[in-house]
mmCIF file of C-alpha atoms in Angstrom:
data_model
loop_
_atom_site.group_PDB
_atom_site.id
_atom_site.type_symbol
_atom_site.label_atom_id
_atom_site.label_comp_id
_atom_site.label_asym_id
_atom_site.label_seq_id
_atom_site.Cartn_x
_atom_site.Cartn_y
_atom_site.Cartn_z
ATOM 1 C CA UNK A 1 24.617 -13.861 5.019
ATOM 2 C CA UNK A 2 23.192 -13.820 8.545
ATOM 3 C CA UNK A 3 23.782 -16.734 10.907
ATOM 4 C CA UNK A 4 21.358 -17.127 13.801
ATOM 5 C CA UNK A 5 22.680 -19.032 16.807
ATOM 6 C CA UNK A 6 20.818 -21.526 18.926
ATOM 7 C CA UNK A 7 19.880 -18.954 21.569
ATOM 8 C CA UNK A 8 18.367 -16.332 19.237
ATOM 9 C CA UNK A 9 14.673 -16.287 20.101
ATOM 10 C CA UNK A 10 13.449 -12.838 19.037
ATOM 11 C CA UNK A 11 13.939 -10.795 15.877
ATOM 12 C CA UNK A 12 12.686 -7.244 16.252
ATOM 13 C CA UNK A 13 10.539 -5.429 13.720
ATOM 14 C CA UNK A 14 12.459 -4.063 10.713
ATOM 15 C CA UNK A 15 15.606 -5.778 11.976
ATOM 16 C CA UNK A 16 16.946 -6.345 8.442
ATOM 17 C CA UNK A 17 14.914 -3.761 6.527
ATOM 18 C CA UNK A 18 17.018 -2.353 3.698
ATOM 19 C CA UNK A 19 20.000 -4.533 4.565
ATOM 20 C CA UNK A 20 21.640 -6.386 1.629
ATOM 21 C CA UNK A 21 21.178 -9.799 3.245
ATOM 22 C CA UNK A 22 21.156 -12.606 0.677
ATOM 23 C CA UNK A 23 20.683 -15.672 2.899
ATOM 24 C CA UNK A 24 19.833 -16.661 6.446
ATOM 25 C CA UNK A 25 21.344 -19.649 8.223
ATOM 26 C CA UNK A 26 20.038 -21.226 11.412
ATOM 27 C CA UNK A 27 21.850 -23.216 14.067
ATOM 28 C CA UNK A 28 20.499 -26.759 14.163
ATOM 29 C CA UNK A 29 19.655 -26.325 17.854
ATOM 30 C CA UNK A 30 17.546 -23.190 17.312
ATOM 31 C CA UNK A 31 13.879 -23.921 18.000
ATOM 32 C CA UNK A 32 12.457 -20.416 17.541
ATOM 33 C CA UNK A 33 12.609 -20.093 13.752
ATOM 34 C CA UNK A 34 12.574 -21.935 10.476
ATOM 35 C CA UNK A 35 14.532 -21.127 7.329
ATOM 36 C CA UNK A 36 12.911 -21.551 3.927
ATOM 37 C CA UNK A 37 13.697 -21.109 0.259
ATOM 38 C CA UNK A 38 17.337 -22.169 0.561
ATOM 39 C CA UNK A 39 17.892 -19.508 3.198
ATOM 40 C CA UNK A 40 15.963 -16.717 1.471
ATOM 41 C CA UNK A 41 13.400 -16.195 4.216
ATOM 42 C CA UNK A 42 12.719 -16.767 7.905
ATOM 43 C CA UNK A 43 9.523 -18.135 9.409
ATOM 44 C CA UNK A 44 8.236 -18.479 12.942
ATOM 45 C CA UNK A 45 8.741 -21.958 14.353
ATOM 46 C CA UNK A 46 5.154 -22.968 13.596
ATOM 47 C CA UNK A 47 5.600 -21.789 10.001
ATOM 48 C CA UNK A 48 2.629 -19.423 10.160
ATOM 49 C CA UNK A 49 4.365 -16.046 10.209
ATOM 50 C CA UNK A 50 6.733 -14.805 7.526
ATOM 51 C CA UNK A 51 9.265 -12.759 9.484
ATOM 52 C CA UNK A 52 11.821 -11.466 7.004
ATOM 53 C CA UNK A 53 12.688 -12.042 3.358
ATOM 54 C CA UNK A 54 16.096 -11.629 1.769
ATOM 55 C CA UNK A 55 16.626 -8.593 -0.429
ATOM 56 C CA UNK A 56 18.057 -11.012 -2.998
ATOM 57 C CA UNK A 57 14.527 -12.240 -3.767
ATOM 58 C CA UNK A 58 13.510 -10.847 -7.156
ATOM 59 C CA UNK A 59 10.488 -11.180 -9.420
ATOM 60 C CA UNK A 60 7.714 -13.382 -8.049
ATOM 61 C CA UNK A 61 7.578 -14.586 -4.448
ATOM 62 C CA UNK A 62 5.194 -17.454 -3.803
ATOM 63 C CA UNK A 63 4.338 -19.643 -0.795
ATOM 64 C CA UNK A 64 1.511 -22.047 -0.034
ATOM 65 C CA UNK A 65 -1.434 -21.320 2.241
ATOM 66 C CA UNK A 66 0.268 -22.360 5.475
ATOM 67 C CA UNK A 67 1.649 -18.851 6.056
ATOM 68 C CA UNK A 68 -1.082 -16.681 7.602
ATOM 69 C CA UNK A 69 0.697 -13.424 8.472
ATOM 70 C CA UNK A 70 3.461 -11.161 7.181
ATOM 71 C CA UNK A 71 5.488 -9.429 9.895
ATOM 72 C CA UNK A 72 6.204 -5.709 10.021
ATOM 73 C CA UNK A 73 8.831 -4.738 7.480
ATOM 74 C CA UNK A 74 9.230 -8.283 6.139
ATOM 75 C CA UNK A 75 9.738 -7.187 2.490
ATOM 76 C CA UNK A 76 10.313 -3.474 3.094
ATOM 77 C CA UNK A 77 12.463 -1.766 0.465
ATOM 78 C CA UNK A 78 12.848 -4.756 -1.876
ATOM 79 C CA UNK A 79 12.858 -2.994 -5.241
ATOM 80 C CA UNK A 80 13.326 -6.204 -7.238
ATOM 81 C CA UNK A 81 10.044 -7.767 -6.143
ATOM 82 C CA UNK A 82 7.290 -7.723 -8.819
ATOM 83 C CA UNK A 83 4.532 -10.035 -7.573
ATOM 84 C CA UNK A 84 3.425 -11.782 -4.387
ATOM 85 C CA UNK A 85 1.283 -14.877 -3.965
ATOM 86 C CA UNK A 86 0.498 -15.710 -0.325
ATOM 87 C CA UNK A 87 -3.035 -17.093 -0.485
ATOM 88 C CA UNK A 88 -3.222 -17.991 3.210
ATOM 89 C CA UNK A 89 -2.230 -14.583 4.580
ATOM 90 C CA UNK A 90 -4.909 -12.755 6.554
ATOM 91 C CA UNK A 91 -2.718 -10.242 8.405
ATOM 92 C CA UNK A 92 -0.190 -7.792 6.924
ATOM 93 C CA UNK A 93 2.012 -5.869 9.364
ATOM 94 C CA UNK A 94 3.201 -2.276 9.261
ATOM 95 C CA UNK A 95 5.552 -1.440 6.388
ATOM 96 C CA UNK A 96 5.398 -5.086 5.276
ATOM 97 C CA UNK A 97 5.782 -4.214 1.577
ATOM 98 C CA UNK A 98 6.571 -0.511 1.890
ATOM 99 C CA UNK A 99 8.982 0.807 -0.712
ATOM 100 C CA UNK A 100 8.765 -2.301 -2.942
ATOM 101 C CA UNK A 101 8.570 0.091 -5.854
ATOM 102 C CA UNK A 102 8.229 -2.531 -8.595
ATOM 103 C CA UNK A 103 5.625 -4.663 -6.819
ATOM 104 C CA UNK A 104 2.643 -4.679 -9.194
ATOM 105 C CA UNK A 105 0.569 -7.692 -8.215
ATOM 106 C CA UNK A 106 -0.486 -9.040 -4.808
ATOM 107 C CA UNK A 107 -2.494 -12.201 -4.140
ATOM 108 C CA UNK A 108 -3.431 -12.624 -0.486
ATOM 109 C CA UNK A 109 -6.082 -14.361 1.595
ATOM 110 C CA UNK A 110 -9.183 -12.911 3.238
ATOM 111 C CA UNK A 111 -7.468 -10.063 5.065
ATOM 112 C CA UNK A 112 -8.505 -9.054 8.569
ATOM 113 C CA UNK A 113 -5.614 -6.643 9.253
ATOM 114 C CA UNK A 114 -3.593 -4.171 7.181
ATOM 115 C CA UNK A 115 -1.022 -2.202 9.159
ATOM 116 C CA UNK A 116 0.217 1.339 8.652
ATOM 117 C CA UNK A 117 2.231 1.905 5.452
ATOM 118 C CA UNK A 118 1.791 -1.788 4.584
ATOM 119 C CA UNK A 119 1.753 -1.234 0.795
ATOM 120 C CA UNK A 120 3.003 2.357 0.678
ATOM 121 C CA UNK A 121 4.928 3.368 -2.447
ATOM 122 C CA UNK A 122 4.405 0.104 -4.277
ATOM 123 C CA UNK A 123 3.207 -0.155 -7.884
ATOM 124 C CA UNK A 124 0.092 -2.230 -7.216
ATOM 125 C CA UNK A 125 -2.883 -1.346 -9.421
ATOM 126 C CA UNK A 126 -5.515 -3.392 -7.601
ATOM 127 C CA UNK A 127 -6.104 -3.571 -3.848
ATOM 128 C CA UNK A 128 -6.561 -6.888 -2.023
ATOM 129 C CA UNK A 129 -10.044 -7.738 -0.804
ATOM 130 C CA UNK A 130 -11.390 -5.528 1.996
ATOM 131 C CA UNK A 131 -14.436 -7.740 2.620
ATOM 132 C CA UNK A 132 -13.398 -8.904 6.112
ATOM 133 C CA UNK A 133 -11.482 -5.805 7.187
ATOM 134 C CA UNK A 134 -12.659 -3.460 9.903
ATOM 135 C CA UNK A 135 -9.865 -0.921 9.470
ATOM 136 C CA UNK A 136 -7.097 0.141 7.096
ATOM 137 C CA UNK A 137 -3.925 1.471 8.706
ATOM 138 C CA UNK A 138 -2.493 4.934 8.286
ATOM 139 C CA UNK A 139 -0.927 5.539 4.851
ATOM 140 C CA UNK A 140 -1.381 1.845 4.039
ATOM 141 C CA UNK A 141 -1.727 2.435 0.278
ATOM 142 C CA UNK A 142 -0.065 5.835 0.023
ATOM 143 C CA UNK A 143 1.625 6.471 -3.318
ATOM 144 C CA UNK A 144 0.346 3.320 -5.030
ATOM 145 C CA UNK A 145 -1.050 3.032 -8.565
ATOM 146 C CA UNK A 146 -4.570 1.951 -7.609
ATOM 147 C CA UNK A 147 -7.218 3.000 -10.127
ATOM 148 C CA UNK A 148 -10.337 2.358 -8.055
ATOM 149 C CA UNK A 149 -11.204 1.722 -4.401
ATOM 150 C CA UNK A 150 -14.373 0.435 -2.744
ATOM 151 C CA UNK A 151 -14.652 0.913 1.026
ATOM 152 C CA UNK A 152 -17.116 -1.515 2.689
ATOM 153 C CA UNK A 153 -19.836 -0.430 5.104
ATOM 154 C CA UNK A 154 -18.612 0.468 8.576
ATOM 155 C CA UNK A 155 -14.892 0.482 7.798
ATOM 156 C CA UNK A 156 -12.429 2.875 9.416
ATOM 157 C CA UNK A 157 -9.842 4.252 6.997
ATOM 158 C CA UNK A 158 -6.681 5.686 8.538
ATOM 159 C CA UNK A 159 -5.200 9.097 7.900
ATOM 160 C CA UNK A 160 -3.554 9.389 4.451
ATOM 161 C CA UNK A 161 -4.440 5.769 3.675
ATOM 162 C CA UNK A 162 -4.659 6.522 -0.076
ATOM 163 C CA UNK A 163 -2.704 9.775 -0.116
ATOM 164 C CA UNK A 164 -0.974 10.665 -3.405
ATOM 165 C CA UNK A 165 -2.587 7.823 -5.369
ATOM 166 C CA UNK A 166 -2.204 9.594 -8.697
ATOM 167 C CA UNK A 167 -4.084 7.020 -10.790
ATOM 168 C CA UNK A 168 -7.141 6.755 -8.533
ATOM 169 C CA UNK A 169 -10.128 7.624 -10.744
ATOM 170 C CA UNK A 170 -13.049 6.144 -8.805
ATOM 171 C CA UNK A 171 -13.875 5.843 -5.089
ATOM 172 C CA UNK A 172 -16.978 4.283 -3.550
ATOM 173 C CA UNK A 173 -17.521 4.519 0.214
ATOM 174 C CA UNK A 174 -20.148 2.388 1.959
ATOM 175 C CA UNK A 175 -22.469 3.582 4.706
ATOM 176 C CA UNK A 176 -21.280 4.255 8.281
ATOM 177 C CA UNK A 177 -17.614 4.393 7.247
ATOM 178 C CA UNK A 178 -15.125 6.676 8.998
ATOM 179 C CA UNK A 179 -12.552 8.260 6.698
ATOM 180 C CA UNK A 180 -9.365 9.741 8.166
ATOM 181 C CA UNK A 181 -7.687 13.054 7.501
ATOM 182 C CA UNK A 182 -6.264 13.453 3.969
ATOM 183 C CA UNK A 183 -7.208 9.824 3.285
ATOM 184 C CA UNK A 184 -7.568 10.354 -0.474
ATOM 185 C CA UNK A 185 -5.791 13.682 -0.789
ATOM 186 C CA UNK A 186 -3.329 14.815 -3.429
ATOM 187 C CA UNK A 187 -0.444 17.165 -2.828
ATOM 188 C CA UNK A 188 -1.589 20.183 -4.795
ATOM 189 C CA UNK A 189 1.972 21.473 -5.068
ATOM 190 C CA UNK A 190 3.287 18.485 -7.017
ATOM 191 C CA UNK A 191 0.524 17.361 -9.364
ATOM 192 C CA UNK A 192 1.245 19.495 -12.401
ATOM 193 C CA UNK A 193 2.211 18.538 -15.928
ATOM 194 C CA UNK A 194 4.130 20.812 -18.232
ATOM 195 C CA UNK A 195 2.475 21.632 -21.545
ATOM 196 C CA UNK A 196 3.155 24.009 -24.392
ATOM 197 C CA UNK A 197 1.218 25.715 -27.136
ATOM 198 C CA UNK A 198 2.401 27.437 -30.297
ATOM 199 C CA UNK A 199 1.093 30.993 -30.314
ATOM 200 C CA UNK A 200 2.766 31.961 -33.559
ATOM 201 C CA UNK A 201 5.117 30.306 -35.971
ATOM 202 C CA UNK A 202 8.095 29.121 -33.986
ATOM 203 C CA UNK A 203 6.961 30.752 -30.749
ATOM 204 C CA UNK A 204 5.840 28.535 -27.889
ATOM 205 C CA UNK A 205 4.202 29.409 -24.619
ATOM 206 C CA UNK A 206 4.804 27.020 -21.746
ATOM 207 C CA UNK A 207 2.360 26.444 -18.929
ATOM 208 C CA UNK A 208 1.390 23.864 -16.327
ATOM 209 C CA UNK A 209 -1.831 21.861 -16.084
ATOM 210 C CA UNK A 210 -3.046 20.602 -12.723
ATOM 211 C CA UNK A 211 -3.635 16.852 -12.829
ATOM 212 C CA UNK A 212 -6.276 15.176 -10.683
ATOM 213 C CA UNK A 213 -7.414 11.676 -11.685
ATOM 214 C CA UNK A 214 -10.466 11.321 -9.409
ATOM 215 C CA UNK A 215 -13.611 11.800 -11.497
ATOM 216 C CA UNK A 216 -16.221 9.621 -9.756
ATOM 217 C CA UNK A 217 -16.966 9.685 -6.027
ATOM 218 C CA UNK A 218 -19.813 7.934 -4.219
ATOM 219 C CA UNK A 219 -20.284 8.404 -0.462
ATOM 220 C CA UNK A 220 -22.886 6.397 1.467
ATOM 221 C CA UNK A 221 -25.146 7.366 4.351
ATOM 222 C CA UNK A 222 -23.785 8.330 7.777
ATOM 223 C CA UNK A 223 -20.191 8.570 6.600
ATOM 224 C CA UNK A 224 -17.715 10.710 8.536
ATOM 225 C CA UNK A 225 -15.026 12.423 6.448
ATOM 226 C CA UNK A 226 -11.867 13.747 8.088
ATOM 227 C CA UNK A 227 -10.157 17.004 7.272
ATOM 228 C CA UNK A 228 -8.895 17.358 3.692
ATOM 229 C CA UNK A 229 -10.153 13.845 2.934
ATOM 230 C CA UNK A 230 -10.315 14.564 -0.813
ATOM 231 C CA UNK A 231 -8.077 17.613 -1.016
ATOM 232 C CA UNK A 232 -6.890 18.230 -4.564
ATOM 233 C CA UNK A 233 -9.741 16.363 -6.260
ATOM 234 C CA UNK A 234 -10.312 19.291 -8.602
ATOM 235 C CA UNK A 235 -11.726 17.384 -11.567
ATOM 236 C CA UNK A 236 -14.659 15.520 -10.051
ATOM 237 C CA UNK A 237 -17.341 14.869 -12.656
ATOM 238 C CA UNK A 238 -19.770 12.799 -10.580
ATOM 239 C CA UNK A 239 -20.425 13.136 -6.841
ATOM 240 C CA UNK A 240 -23.092 11.061 -5.119
ATOM 241 C CA UNK A 241 -23.550 12.061 -1.498
ATOM 242 C CA UNK A 242 -25.606 10.019 0.981
ATOM 243 C CA UNK A 243 -27.679 11.267 3.903
ATOM 244 C CA UNK A 244 -26.165 12.523 7.173
ATOM 245 C CA UNK A 245 -22.606 12.762 5.882
ATOM 246 C CA UNK A 246 -20.277 14.628 8.245
ATOM 247 C CA UNK A 247 -17.488 16.590 6.580
ATOM 248 C CA UNK A 248 -14.407 17.529 8.619
#
């Protein structure tokens, strides 16, 4: 348990990330924060920003639409979390859900900001809406289980934003987008599966097969691709390339 005195006015980013804090308590005279969920999370005084959530929270976490932003590192490292419903949230800070390895489902509002590593190494299979986003932070979805991604026109995608997404089979990029270095790359040294084949009765030969899920890629006009943007995409079946595409 963490007790916050009346004079505590600032909680730094990642202050309790990875710490086994079960509950937060607040001095009655403290006017900077609010405690919710029987002490399981801290909010800004106006109730609009979710600052930190106890590692004791498991399964589904759900709040109403009054919360509009999730602070940096708010849920970071919570391996018991499986789903999030924060329909009013439009801003997600850096590392907000990073390392929530069992987080499979996310329901958020019309996002305008996604910070670096925001969803890195989670188990989400579907990305939140990008319709109102101008940029996606560095490594924001690295190591997730996304199966398809659509990048809107004019968006800037940070370096390694979708790096090591080993289930990503389809990517569509709108016109005038800027794609960072290694944004959709796979680590070619780690994506192998062991296989075997019987060459004669009782004799097996073992070998490794390179795995690369991306089969369909569509790139719009005037797109700029960074270095190694699709490194490791060795099994592309369909590539549609727009006009005036710049390849790093």
